[in-house]
Every structure is written in structure tokens, then in C-alpha cells.
mmCIF file of C-alpha atoms and ligand atoms in Angstrom:
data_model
loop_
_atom_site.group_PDB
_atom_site.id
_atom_site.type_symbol
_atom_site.label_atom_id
_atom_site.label_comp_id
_atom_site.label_asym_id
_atom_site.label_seq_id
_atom_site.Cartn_x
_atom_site.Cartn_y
_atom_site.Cartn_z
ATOM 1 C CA UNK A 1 3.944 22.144 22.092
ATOM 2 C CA UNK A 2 6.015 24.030 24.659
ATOM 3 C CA UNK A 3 7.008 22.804 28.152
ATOM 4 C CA UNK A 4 7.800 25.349 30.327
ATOM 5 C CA UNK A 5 10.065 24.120 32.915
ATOM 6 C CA UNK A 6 9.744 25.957 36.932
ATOM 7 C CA UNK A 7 12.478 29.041 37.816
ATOM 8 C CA UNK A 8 15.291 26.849 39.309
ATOM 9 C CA UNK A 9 14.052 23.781 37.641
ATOM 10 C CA UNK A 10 16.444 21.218 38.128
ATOM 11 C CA UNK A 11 18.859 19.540 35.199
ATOM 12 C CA UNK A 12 17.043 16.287 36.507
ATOM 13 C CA UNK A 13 13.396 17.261 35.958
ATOM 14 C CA UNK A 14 14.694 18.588 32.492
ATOM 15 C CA UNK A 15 16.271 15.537 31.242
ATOM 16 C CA UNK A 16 13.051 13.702 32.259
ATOM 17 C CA UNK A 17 10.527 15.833 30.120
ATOM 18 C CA UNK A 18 13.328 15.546 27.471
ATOM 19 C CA UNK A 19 13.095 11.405 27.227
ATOM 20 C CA UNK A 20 9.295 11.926 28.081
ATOM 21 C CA UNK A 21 9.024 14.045 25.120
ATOM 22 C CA UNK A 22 11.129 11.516 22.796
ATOM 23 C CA UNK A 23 9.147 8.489 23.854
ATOM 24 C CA UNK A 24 5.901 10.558 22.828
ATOM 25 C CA UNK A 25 7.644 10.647 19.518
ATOM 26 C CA UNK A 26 9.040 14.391 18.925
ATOM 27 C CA UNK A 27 11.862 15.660 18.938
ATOM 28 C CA UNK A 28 12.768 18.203 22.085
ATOM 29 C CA UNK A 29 14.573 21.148 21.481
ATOM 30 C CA UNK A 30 16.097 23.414 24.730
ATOM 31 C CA UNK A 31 16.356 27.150 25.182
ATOM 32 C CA UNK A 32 17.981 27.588 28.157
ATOM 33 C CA UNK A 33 17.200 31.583 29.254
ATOM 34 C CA UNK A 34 18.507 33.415 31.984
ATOM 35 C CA UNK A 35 15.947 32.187 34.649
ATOM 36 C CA UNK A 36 13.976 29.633 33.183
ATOM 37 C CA UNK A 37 14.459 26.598 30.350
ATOM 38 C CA UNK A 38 12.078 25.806 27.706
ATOM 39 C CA UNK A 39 11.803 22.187 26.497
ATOM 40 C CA UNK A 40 9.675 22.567 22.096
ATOM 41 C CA UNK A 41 8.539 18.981 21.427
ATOM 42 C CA UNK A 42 8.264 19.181 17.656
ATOM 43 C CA UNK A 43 7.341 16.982 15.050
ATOM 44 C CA UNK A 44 3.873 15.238 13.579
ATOM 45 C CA UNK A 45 3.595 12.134 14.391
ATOM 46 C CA UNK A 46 3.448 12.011 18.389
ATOM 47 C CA UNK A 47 1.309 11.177 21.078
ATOM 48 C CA UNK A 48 -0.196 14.791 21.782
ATOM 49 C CA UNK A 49 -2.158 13.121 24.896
ATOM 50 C CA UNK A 50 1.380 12.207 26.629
ATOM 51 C CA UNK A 51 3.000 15.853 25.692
ATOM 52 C CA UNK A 52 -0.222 17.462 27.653
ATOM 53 C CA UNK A 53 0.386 14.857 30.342
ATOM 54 C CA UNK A 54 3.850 16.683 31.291
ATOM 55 C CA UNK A 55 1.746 19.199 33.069
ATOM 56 C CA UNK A 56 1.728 17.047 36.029
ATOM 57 C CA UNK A 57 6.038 16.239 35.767
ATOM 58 C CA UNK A 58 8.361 17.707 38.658
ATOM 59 C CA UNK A 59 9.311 20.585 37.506
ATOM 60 C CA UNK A 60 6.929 21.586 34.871
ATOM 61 C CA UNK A 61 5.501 24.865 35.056
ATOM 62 C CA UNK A 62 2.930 24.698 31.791
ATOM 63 C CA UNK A 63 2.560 23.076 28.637
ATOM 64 C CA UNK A 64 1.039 25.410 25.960
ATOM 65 C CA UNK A 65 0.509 24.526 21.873
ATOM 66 C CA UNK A 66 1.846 26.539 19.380
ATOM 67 C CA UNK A 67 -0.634 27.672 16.945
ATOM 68 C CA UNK A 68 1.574 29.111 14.225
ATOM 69 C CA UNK A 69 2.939 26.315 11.544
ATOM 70 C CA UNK A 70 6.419 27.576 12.331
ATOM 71 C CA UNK A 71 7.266 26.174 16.002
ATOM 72 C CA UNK A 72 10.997 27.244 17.147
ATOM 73 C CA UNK A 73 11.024 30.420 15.715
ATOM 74 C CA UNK A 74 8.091 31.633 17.526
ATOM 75 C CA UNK A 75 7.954 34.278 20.200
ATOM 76 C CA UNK A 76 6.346 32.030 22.152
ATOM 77 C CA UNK A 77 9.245 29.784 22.396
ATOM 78 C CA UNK A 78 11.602 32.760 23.853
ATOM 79 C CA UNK A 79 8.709 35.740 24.676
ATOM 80 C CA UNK A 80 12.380 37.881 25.775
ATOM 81 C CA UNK A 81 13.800 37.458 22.530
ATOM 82 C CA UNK A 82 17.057 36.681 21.541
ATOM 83 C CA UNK A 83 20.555 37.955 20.933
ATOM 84 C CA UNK A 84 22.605 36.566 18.011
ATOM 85 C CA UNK A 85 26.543 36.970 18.111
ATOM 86 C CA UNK A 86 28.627 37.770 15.090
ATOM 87 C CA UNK A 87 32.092 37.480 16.379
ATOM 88 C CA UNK A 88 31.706 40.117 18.827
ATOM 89 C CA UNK A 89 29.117 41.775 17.792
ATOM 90 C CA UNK A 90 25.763 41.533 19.448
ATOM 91 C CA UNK A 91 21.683 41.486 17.729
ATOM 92 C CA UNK A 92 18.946 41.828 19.026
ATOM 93 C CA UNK A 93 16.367 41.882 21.875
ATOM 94 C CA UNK A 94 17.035 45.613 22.816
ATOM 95 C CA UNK A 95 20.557 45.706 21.945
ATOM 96 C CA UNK A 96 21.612 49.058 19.999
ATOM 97 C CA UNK A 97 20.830 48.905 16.186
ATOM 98 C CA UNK A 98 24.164 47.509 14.293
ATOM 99 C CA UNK A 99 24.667 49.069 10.995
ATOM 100 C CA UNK A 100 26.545 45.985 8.381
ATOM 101 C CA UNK A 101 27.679 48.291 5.549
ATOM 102 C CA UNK A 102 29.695 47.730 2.146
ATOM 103 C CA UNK A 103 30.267 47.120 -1.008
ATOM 104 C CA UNK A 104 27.329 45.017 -2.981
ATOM 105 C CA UNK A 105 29.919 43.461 -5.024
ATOM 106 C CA UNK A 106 33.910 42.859 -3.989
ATOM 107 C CA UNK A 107 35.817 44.394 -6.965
ATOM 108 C CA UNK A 108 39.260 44.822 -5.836
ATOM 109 C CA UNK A 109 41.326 44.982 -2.796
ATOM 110 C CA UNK A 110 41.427 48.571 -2.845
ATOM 111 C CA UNK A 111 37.795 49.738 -3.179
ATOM 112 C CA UNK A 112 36.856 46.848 -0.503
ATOM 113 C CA UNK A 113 39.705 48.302 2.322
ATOM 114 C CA UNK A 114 38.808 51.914 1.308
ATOM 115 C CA UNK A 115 35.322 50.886 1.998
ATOM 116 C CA UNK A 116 35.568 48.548 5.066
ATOM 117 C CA UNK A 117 38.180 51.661 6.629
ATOM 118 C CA UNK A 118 35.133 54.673 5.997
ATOM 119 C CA UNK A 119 32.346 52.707 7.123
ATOM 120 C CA UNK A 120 34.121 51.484 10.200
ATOM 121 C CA UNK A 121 35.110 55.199 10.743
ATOM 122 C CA UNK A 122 31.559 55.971 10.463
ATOM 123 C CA UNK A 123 30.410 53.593 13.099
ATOM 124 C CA UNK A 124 29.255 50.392 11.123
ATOM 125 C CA UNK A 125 29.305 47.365 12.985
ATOM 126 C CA UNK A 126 29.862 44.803 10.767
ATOM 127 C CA UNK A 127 31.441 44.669 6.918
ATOM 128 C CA UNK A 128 29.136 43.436 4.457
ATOM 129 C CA UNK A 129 30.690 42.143 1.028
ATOM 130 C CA UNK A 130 29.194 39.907 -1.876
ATOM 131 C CA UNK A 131 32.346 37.271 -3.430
ATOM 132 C CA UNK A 132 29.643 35.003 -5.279
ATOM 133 C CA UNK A 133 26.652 37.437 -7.039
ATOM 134 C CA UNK A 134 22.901 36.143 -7.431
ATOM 135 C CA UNK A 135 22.714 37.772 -10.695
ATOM 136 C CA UNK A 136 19.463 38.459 -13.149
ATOM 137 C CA UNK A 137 21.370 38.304 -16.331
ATOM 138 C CA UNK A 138 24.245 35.698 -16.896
ATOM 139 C CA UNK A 139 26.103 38.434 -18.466
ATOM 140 C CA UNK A 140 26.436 40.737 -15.843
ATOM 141 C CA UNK A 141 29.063 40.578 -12.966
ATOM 142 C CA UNK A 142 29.132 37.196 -11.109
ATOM 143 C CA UNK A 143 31.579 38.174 -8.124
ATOM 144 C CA UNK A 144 35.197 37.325 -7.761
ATOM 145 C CA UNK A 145 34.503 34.025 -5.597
ATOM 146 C CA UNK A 146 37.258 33.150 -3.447
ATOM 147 C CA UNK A 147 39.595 35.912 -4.357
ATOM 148 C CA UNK A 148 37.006 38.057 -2.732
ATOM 149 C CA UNK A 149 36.665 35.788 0.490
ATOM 150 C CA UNK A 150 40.673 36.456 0.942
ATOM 151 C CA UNK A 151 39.961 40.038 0.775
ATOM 152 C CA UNK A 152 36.823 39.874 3.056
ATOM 153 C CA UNK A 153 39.196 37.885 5.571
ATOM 154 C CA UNK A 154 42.047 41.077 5.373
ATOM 155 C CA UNK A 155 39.776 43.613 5.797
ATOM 156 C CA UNK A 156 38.476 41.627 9.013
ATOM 157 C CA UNK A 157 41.955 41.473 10.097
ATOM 158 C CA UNK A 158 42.489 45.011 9.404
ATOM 159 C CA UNK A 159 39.417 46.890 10.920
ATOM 160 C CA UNK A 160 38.227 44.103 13.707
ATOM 161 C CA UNK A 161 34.826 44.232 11.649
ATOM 162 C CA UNK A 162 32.798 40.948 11.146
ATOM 163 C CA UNK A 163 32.181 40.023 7.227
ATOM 164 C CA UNK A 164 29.020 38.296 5.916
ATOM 165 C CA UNK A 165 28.809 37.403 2.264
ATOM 166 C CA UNK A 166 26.478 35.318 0.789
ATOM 167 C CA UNK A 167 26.562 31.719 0.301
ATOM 168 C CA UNK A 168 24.466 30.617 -2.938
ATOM 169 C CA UNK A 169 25.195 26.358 -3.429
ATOM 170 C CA UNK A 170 25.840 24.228 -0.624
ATOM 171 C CA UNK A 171 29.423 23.576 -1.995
ATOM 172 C CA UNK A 172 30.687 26.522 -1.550
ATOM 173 C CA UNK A 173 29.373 26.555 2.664
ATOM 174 C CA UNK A 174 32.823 24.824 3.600
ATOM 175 C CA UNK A 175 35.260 27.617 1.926
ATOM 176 C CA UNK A 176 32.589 30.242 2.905
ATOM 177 C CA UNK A 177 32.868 29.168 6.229
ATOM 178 C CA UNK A 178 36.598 29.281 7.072
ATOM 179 C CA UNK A 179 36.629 33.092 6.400
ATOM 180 C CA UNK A 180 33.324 34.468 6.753
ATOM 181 C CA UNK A 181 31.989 35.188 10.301
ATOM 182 C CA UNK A 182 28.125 34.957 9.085
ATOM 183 C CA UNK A 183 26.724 33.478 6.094
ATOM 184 C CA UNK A 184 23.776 35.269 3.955
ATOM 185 C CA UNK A 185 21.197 33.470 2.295
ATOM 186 C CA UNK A 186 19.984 36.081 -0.500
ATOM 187 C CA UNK A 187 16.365 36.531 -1.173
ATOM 188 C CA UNK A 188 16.396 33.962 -4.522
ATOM 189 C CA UNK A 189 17.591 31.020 -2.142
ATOM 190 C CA UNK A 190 15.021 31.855 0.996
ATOM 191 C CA UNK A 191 13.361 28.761 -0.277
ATOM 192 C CA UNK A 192 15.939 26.716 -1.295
ATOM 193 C CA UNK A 193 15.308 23.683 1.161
ATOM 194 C CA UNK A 194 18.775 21.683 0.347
ATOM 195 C CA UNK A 195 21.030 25.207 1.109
ATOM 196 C CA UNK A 196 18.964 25.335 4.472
ATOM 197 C CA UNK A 197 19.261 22.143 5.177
ATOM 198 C CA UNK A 198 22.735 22.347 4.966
ATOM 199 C CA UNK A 199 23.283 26.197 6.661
ATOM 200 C CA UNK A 200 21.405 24.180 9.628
ATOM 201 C CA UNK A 201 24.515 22.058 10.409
ATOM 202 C CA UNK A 202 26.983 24.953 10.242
ATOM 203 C CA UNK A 203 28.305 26.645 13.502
ATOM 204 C CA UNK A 204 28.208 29.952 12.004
ATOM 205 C CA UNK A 205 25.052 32.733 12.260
ATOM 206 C CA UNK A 206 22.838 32.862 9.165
ATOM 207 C CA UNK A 207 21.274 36.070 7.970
ATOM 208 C CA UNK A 208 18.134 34.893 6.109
ATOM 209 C CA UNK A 209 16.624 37.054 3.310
ATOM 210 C CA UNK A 210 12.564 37.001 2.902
ATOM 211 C CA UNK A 211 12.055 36.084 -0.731
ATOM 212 C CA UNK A 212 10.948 38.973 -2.745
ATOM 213 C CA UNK A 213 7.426 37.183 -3.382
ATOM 214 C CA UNK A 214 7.558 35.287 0.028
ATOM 215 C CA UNK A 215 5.223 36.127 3.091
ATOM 216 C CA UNK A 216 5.898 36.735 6.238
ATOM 217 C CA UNK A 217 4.821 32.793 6.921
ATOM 218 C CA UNK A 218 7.036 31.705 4.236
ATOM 219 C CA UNK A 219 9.805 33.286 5.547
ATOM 220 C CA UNK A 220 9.548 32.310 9.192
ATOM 221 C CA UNK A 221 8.684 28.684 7.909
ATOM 222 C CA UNK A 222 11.757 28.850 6.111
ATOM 223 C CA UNK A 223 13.881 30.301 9.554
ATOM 224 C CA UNK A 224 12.233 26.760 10.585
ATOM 225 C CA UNK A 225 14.577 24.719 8.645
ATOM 226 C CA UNK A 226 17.421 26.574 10.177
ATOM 227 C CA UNK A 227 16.550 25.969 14.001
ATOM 228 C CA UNK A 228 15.287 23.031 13.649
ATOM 229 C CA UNK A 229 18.250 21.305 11.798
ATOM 230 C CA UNK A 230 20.809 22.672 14.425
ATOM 231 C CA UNK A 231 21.196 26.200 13.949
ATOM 232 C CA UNK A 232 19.702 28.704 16.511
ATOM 233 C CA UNK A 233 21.889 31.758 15.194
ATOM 234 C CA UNK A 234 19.525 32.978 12.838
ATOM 235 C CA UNK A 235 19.000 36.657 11.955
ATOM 236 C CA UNK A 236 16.055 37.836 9.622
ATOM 237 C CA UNK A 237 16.364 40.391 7.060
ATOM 238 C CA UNK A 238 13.770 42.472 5.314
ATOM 239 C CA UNK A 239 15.087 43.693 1.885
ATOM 240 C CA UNK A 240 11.576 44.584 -0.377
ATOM 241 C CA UNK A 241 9.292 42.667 -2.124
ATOM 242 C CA UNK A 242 7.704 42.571 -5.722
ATOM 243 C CA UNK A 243 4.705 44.843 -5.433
ATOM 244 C CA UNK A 244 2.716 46.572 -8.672
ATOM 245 C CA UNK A 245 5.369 49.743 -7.718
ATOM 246 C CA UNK A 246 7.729 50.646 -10.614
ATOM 247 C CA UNK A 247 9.723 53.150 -9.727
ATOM 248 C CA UNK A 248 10.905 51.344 -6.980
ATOM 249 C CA UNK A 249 13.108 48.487 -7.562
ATOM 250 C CA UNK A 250 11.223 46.568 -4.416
ATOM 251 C CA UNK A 251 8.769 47.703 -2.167
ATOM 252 C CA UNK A 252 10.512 47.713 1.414
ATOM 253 C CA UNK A 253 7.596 46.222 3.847
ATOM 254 C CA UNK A 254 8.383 47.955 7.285
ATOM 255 C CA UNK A 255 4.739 46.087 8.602
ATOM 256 C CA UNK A 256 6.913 42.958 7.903
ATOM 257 C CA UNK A 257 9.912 43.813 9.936
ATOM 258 C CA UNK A 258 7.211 45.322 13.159
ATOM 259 C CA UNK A 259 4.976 41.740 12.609
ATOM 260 C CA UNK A 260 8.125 39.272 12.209
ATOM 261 C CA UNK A 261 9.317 40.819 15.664
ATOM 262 C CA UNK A 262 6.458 39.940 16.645
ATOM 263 C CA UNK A 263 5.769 36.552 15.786
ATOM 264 C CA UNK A 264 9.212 35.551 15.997
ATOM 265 C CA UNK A 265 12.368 35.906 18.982
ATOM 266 C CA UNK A 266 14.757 36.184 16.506
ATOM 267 C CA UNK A 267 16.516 39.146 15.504
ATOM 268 C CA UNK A 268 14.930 40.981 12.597
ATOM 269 C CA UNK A 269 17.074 43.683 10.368
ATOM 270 C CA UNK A 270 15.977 45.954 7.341
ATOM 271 C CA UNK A 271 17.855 46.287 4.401
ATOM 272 C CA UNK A 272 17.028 49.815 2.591
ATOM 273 C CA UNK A 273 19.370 49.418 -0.359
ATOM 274 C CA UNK A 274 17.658 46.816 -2.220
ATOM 275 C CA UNK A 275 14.508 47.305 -0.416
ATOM 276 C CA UNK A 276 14.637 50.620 -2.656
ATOM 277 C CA UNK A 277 17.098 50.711 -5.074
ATOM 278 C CA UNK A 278 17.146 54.233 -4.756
ATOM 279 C CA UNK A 279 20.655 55.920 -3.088
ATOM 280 C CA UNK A 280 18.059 58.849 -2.321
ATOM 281 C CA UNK A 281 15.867 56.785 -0.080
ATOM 282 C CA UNK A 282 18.628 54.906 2.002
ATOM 283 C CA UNK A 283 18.826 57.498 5.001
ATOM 284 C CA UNK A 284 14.542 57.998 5.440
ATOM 285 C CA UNK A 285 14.374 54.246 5.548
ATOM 286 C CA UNK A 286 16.687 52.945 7.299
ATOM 287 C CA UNK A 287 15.356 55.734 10.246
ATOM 288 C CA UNK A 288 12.073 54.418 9.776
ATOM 289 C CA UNK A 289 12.962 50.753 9.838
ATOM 290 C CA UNK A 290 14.747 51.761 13.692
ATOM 291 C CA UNK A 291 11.073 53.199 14.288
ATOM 292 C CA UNK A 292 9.463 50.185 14.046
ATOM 293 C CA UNK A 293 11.803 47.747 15.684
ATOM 294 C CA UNK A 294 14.511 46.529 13.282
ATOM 295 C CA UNK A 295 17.438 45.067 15.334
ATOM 296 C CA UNK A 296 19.836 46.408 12.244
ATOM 297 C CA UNK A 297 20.228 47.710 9.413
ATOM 298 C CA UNK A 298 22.250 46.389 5.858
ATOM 299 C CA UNK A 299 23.671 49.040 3.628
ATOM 300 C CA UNK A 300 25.369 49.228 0.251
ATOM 301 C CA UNK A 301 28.851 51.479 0.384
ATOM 302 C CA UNK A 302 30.724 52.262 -2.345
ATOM 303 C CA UNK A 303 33.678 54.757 -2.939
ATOM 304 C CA UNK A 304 32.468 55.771 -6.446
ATOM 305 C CA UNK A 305 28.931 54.255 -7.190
ATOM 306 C CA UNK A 306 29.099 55.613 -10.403
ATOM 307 C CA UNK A 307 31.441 52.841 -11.140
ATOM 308 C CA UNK A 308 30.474 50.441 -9.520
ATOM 309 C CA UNK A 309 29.807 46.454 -10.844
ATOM 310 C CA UNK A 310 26.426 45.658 -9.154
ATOM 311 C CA UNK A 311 23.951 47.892 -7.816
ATOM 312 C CA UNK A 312 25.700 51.591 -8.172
ATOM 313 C CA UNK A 313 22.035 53.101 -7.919
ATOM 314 C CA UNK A 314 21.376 52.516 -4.322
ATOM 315 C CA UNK A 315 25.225 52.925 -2.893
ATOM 316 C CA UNK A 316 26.159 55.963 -0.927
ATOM 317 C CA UNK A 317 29.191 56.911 -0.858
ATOM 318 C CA UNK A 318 31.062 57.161 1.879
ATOM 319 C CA UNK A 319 30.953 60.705 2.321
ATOM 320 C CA UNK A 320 27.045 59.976 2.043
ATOM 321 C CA UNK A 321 27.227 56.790 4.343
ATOM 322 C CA UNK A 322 29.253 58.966 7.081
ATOM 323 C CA UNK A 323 26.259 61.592 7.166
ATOM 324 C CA UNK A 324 23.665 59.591 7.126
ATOM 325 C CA UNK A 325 25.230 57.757 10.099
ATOM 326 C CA UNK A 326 25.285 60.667 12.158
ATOM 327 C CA UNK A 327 21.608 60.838 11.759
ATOM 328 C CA UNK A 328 20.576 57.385 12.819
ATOM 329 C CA UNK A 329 19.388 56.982 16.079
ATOM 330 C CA UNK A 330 21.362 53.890 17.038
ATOM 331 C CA UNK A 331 20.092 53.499 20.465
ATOM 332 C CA UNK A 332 16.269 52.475 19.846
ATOM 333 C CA UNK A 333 13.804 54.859 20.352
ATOM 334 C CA UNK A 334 11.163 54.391 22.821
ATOM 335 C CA UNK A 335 8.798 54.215 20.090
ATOM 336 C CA UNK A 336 10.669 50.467 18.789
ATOM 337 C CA UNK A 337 10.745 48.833 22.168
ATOM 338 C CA UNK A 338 7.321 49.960 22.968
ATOM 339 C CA UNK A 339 5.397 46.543 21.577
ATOM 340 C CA UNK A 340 7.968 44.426 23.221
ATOM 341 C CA UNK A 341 6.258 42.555 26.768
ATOM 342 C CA UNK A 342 2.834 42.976 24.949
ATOM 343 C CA UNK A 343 2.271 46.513 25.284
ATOM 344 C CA UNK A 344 0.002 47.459 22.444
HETATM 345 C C1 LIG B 401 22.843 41.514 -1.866
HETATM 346 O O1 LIG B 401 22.793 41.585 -0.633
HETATM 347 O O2 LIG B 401 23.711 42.069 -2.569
HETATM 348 C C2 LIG B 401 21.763 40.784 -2.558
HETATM 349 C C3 LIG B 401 21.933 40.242 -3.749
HETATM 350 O O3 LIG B 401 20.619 40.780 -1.841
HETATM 351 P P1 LIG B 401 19.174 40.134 -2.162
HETATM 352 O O4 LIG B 401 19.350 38.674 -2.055
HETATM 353 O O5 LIG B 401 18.314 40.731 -1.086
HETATM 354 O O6 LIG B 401 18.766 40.592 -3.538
HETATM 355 MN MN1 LIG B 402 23.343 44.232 -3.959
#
């Protein structure tokens, strides 16, 4: 359930349907907004009856159920949406689309600066950087680990860009933390309950992958975990799912980035590379994903893809990065904010 407290509602009345909610037996979660505060009781075993009975508390302007399993990271708890901050750097609800571009892999100093330098150049936002790799085969390339966090942390120093680099055990969250400005959870660990648990208590944003056989329930459910453990910083991110497609390494699902915008406040974000794995696709994607409402956009950059440790296949280069850049409409077309205040 969802109390929504009166415009001007005063820190009294709220503090009241707070204690009224906890003696019901939920928890109560706030969202202050601009105007008005929302109080989410959540949890199972309340009293409903006395939650309903805060219709009639100073203050109160309505009390409505959610339907959906997943209750903080509905729409319904924040119908304006909401803006997550990566240092500076601002997503979501209307802002201007921010490109996070770079390497899939940190390999060495050199290719990570010449990288973080072009795409910066080019207009990306944020730097983007793996130091510990989810990798299929045990053989492959496994990341440089915390030599790569040092580099992620110069090339922050040296362009002003944000770096987020995925976190894949929960002992690695404290290191990750002190030089990492957002912390991914890659589509393998979208369900992995103990690293959410954890990533709830951290002070830092979260970008949270949708598994590659996870639906769009699944995935909010598991944005749950986050918000309601602590962390309200949460930004989703589309990157492909298994389909019966093989030339495709995943099957991007734009429907899922328009319908998790929809069901959810938080930020949503596309990520063409892997939602591909095709360089050639990166570019028609990533336009339509801005089409339909994505908040950002993740790419792979790499100065010779060719060579490249993980994922050379769907890299641009920067050359390729800088043009397709040009072509992105950054500022969200009318068509992507049409939805938003229930237009249909
Ligand atoms: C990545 O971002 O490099 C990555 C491994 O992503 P995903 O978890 O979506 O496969
Ligand atoms: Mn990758």
C-alpha cells in the first residue's frame, strides 16, 4: 500500500502515518518529491485493515494498493519518475539521454586513457570499464581486477567522467566501492539474492542488468531487493535476452525497455553491444532504444577491436563511436516522452 500524504503536508502528520504504519506491522519507506511525500508500507504480515484506516489521518491525501508483486519500484510509488546521480551526472525522468561508453574489458593503461579521452571527446557521459569479467569459458580473459580499478580511478581523474565496472562477489563491493562511482550488476548475477542484498547497503548507484532469460517481473522483482534494503539509486539496463535467434548473440527487447518505464520510476537504459553482438547494429539500436524511452545508452569502445580481449565483435572504434554519436538524438524525441503522464 501507498499513503499519499496532502501538498504541504506537514513533517508531523508524516511521522504519524510512519509509526501508524510500523505498528500495523510494515515497514514504511519515504519518497519525498518536489511537492508532495509518499509514505510505501511494505511487507506481508500486517494489519491491511489499519493501513486502509490512514485514509482518515491529518494529512493523508489517499491510500491506494499496489497490485504489482514488486512494490517500491513501481510507477505508482513516484508516477514523475526519478533521476539517479552518478557523480555529476544526471538519469532519468526527461533528462537528456547519457551515453556510458568503453572498453568491455580493461587491458592496459593505454588502450583504457586512449579510450576514456575519444569517447569523452565524442560526448559520452560516463566511462564504462570491466576490471573483474563474467566469463563463459574459464579459459578466456578474466579482467585485470584491481589493477584495472586504479586505472578506472586515473582516467576519472583525467577526463572528469564517472566509471562503472561491474561488481561480481560481494567481497569485492568494498574495493569496488572506493574507486568506482556506480557499481554494475551483470546479467548472470540479476538474481543473485546475497550480491543484492549486499549492493542494497552501499551508498553508491547500481546499474542492474535483466538476466538474459529473466522477465520483465523478474527483473523489477529483483530492483526490489535493491530499494528495499536501502538503496534507491537504482538504474535498469536492457542488454538482450536468449531468444531462438542465432545470428544474434541476444535478442535486444526494446518492448522491455518502453514497458519497464512504464511499470517502474526508475531510470531504464539500453545496452546495444551485447544486446547484439554485432558492431554493425550498435548505431540503429541504440537510435531506436532513444525512440522508445531509454534514459541511456551503454556502449562497447575499443581503439582496435580487432584486438581486443572480450567482445571485439560488437566494439566500434572510436572513429566509429565519434560518428555514430553525431547521429544520436540526445535530447529525447517527442516520440519517447510521449507515454509519460499517461498519454497513450
Ligand atoms: C559487460 O557489460 O561487459 C557484460 C559482461 O555485460 P552482461 O552482464 O550484460 O553480459
Ligand atoms: Mn562485454
Amino acid at each position: 500500500m501507498i499513503v499519499n500524504m496532502k501538498d504541504g503536508a506537514t513533517e508531523e502528520q508524516i511521522e504519524h502515518v510512519i509509526e501508524r504504519i510500523r505498528e500495523a506491522g510494515y515497514q514504511a519507506h519515504i519518497t519525498r518529491g518536489v511537492e508532495r511525500t509518499i509514505v510505501a508500507a511494505v511487507g506481508s504480515n500486517g494489519r491491511r485493515h489499519e493501513l486502509e484506516a490512514l485514509q482518515a489521518a491529518p494529512g493523508v491525501d489517499n491510500v491506494v494498493a499496489i497490485a504489482q508483486p514488486y512494490k517500491l519500484v513501481s510507477r505508482q510509488v513516484r508516477p514523475g519518475g526519478t533521476v539517479v546521480k552518478v557523480g555529476g551526472v544526471r538519469i532519468g525522468n526527461g533528462e537528456p539521454v547519457v551515453v556510458i561508453a568503453g572498453p568491455c574489458s580493461v587491458e592496459s593503461r593505454e588502450q583504457l586513457l586512449t579510450t576514456a579521452r575519444a569517447v569523452k571527446s565524442a560526448g559520452a557521459r560516463m566511462l564504462r570499464g570491466g576490471a573483474y569479467k563474467p566469463r563463459t569459458s574459464p579459459y578466456d580473459f578474466q579482467g585485470l581486477g584491481q589493477e584495472a580499478l586504479d586505472l578506472l580511478a586515473e582516467a576519472r581523474r583525467e577526463t572528469g567522467l564517472p566509471v562503472v565496472t561491474e561488481v561480481m562477489s560481494t567481497e569485492d563491493v568494498d574495493t569496488i566501492c572506493e574507486r568506482a562511482d556506480m557499481l554494475q550488476v551483470g546479467a548472470r548475477n540479476m538474481q543473485n539474492f546475497a550480491l543484492l542484498r549486499r549492493l542494497a547497503t552501499i551508498d553508491k548507484p547500481v546499474l542492474l542488468k535483466r538476466g538474459p532469460s529473466a522477465t520483465v517481473k523478474e527483473w523489477l522483482l529483483a530492483a526490489e531487493y535493491l530499494l528495499t534494503g536501502g538503496n534507491p539509486n537504482v538504474v535498469l539496463c536492457e542488454r538482450g535476452i536468449k531468444t531462438f535467434e542465432t545470428e544474434m548473440r541476444n535478442t535486444i527487447d526494446l518492448a522491455a525497455v518502453a514497458l519497464a518505464k512504464e511499470l517502474s520510476h526508475l531510470p531504464v537504459i539500453a545496452d546495444p553491444s551485447h544486446g547484439t553482438g554485432r558492431r554493425s547494429l550498435i548505431a540503429p539500436l541504440s537510435k531506436a532504444a532513444i525512440a522508445v524511452g531509454a534514459d541511456g545508452l551503454i556502449i562497447e569502445v575499443h581503439p582496435n577491436p580487432e584486438r581486443a580481449l572480450s567482445d571485439g565483435p560488437q566494439s566500434l572504434d572510436c572513429r566509429e563511436f565519434q560518428a555514430m554519436m553525431r547521429e544520436l538524438p540526445l535530447q529525447k524525441c517527442a516520440v519517447a516522452v510521449a507515454w509519460r503522464g499517461g498519454a497513450s
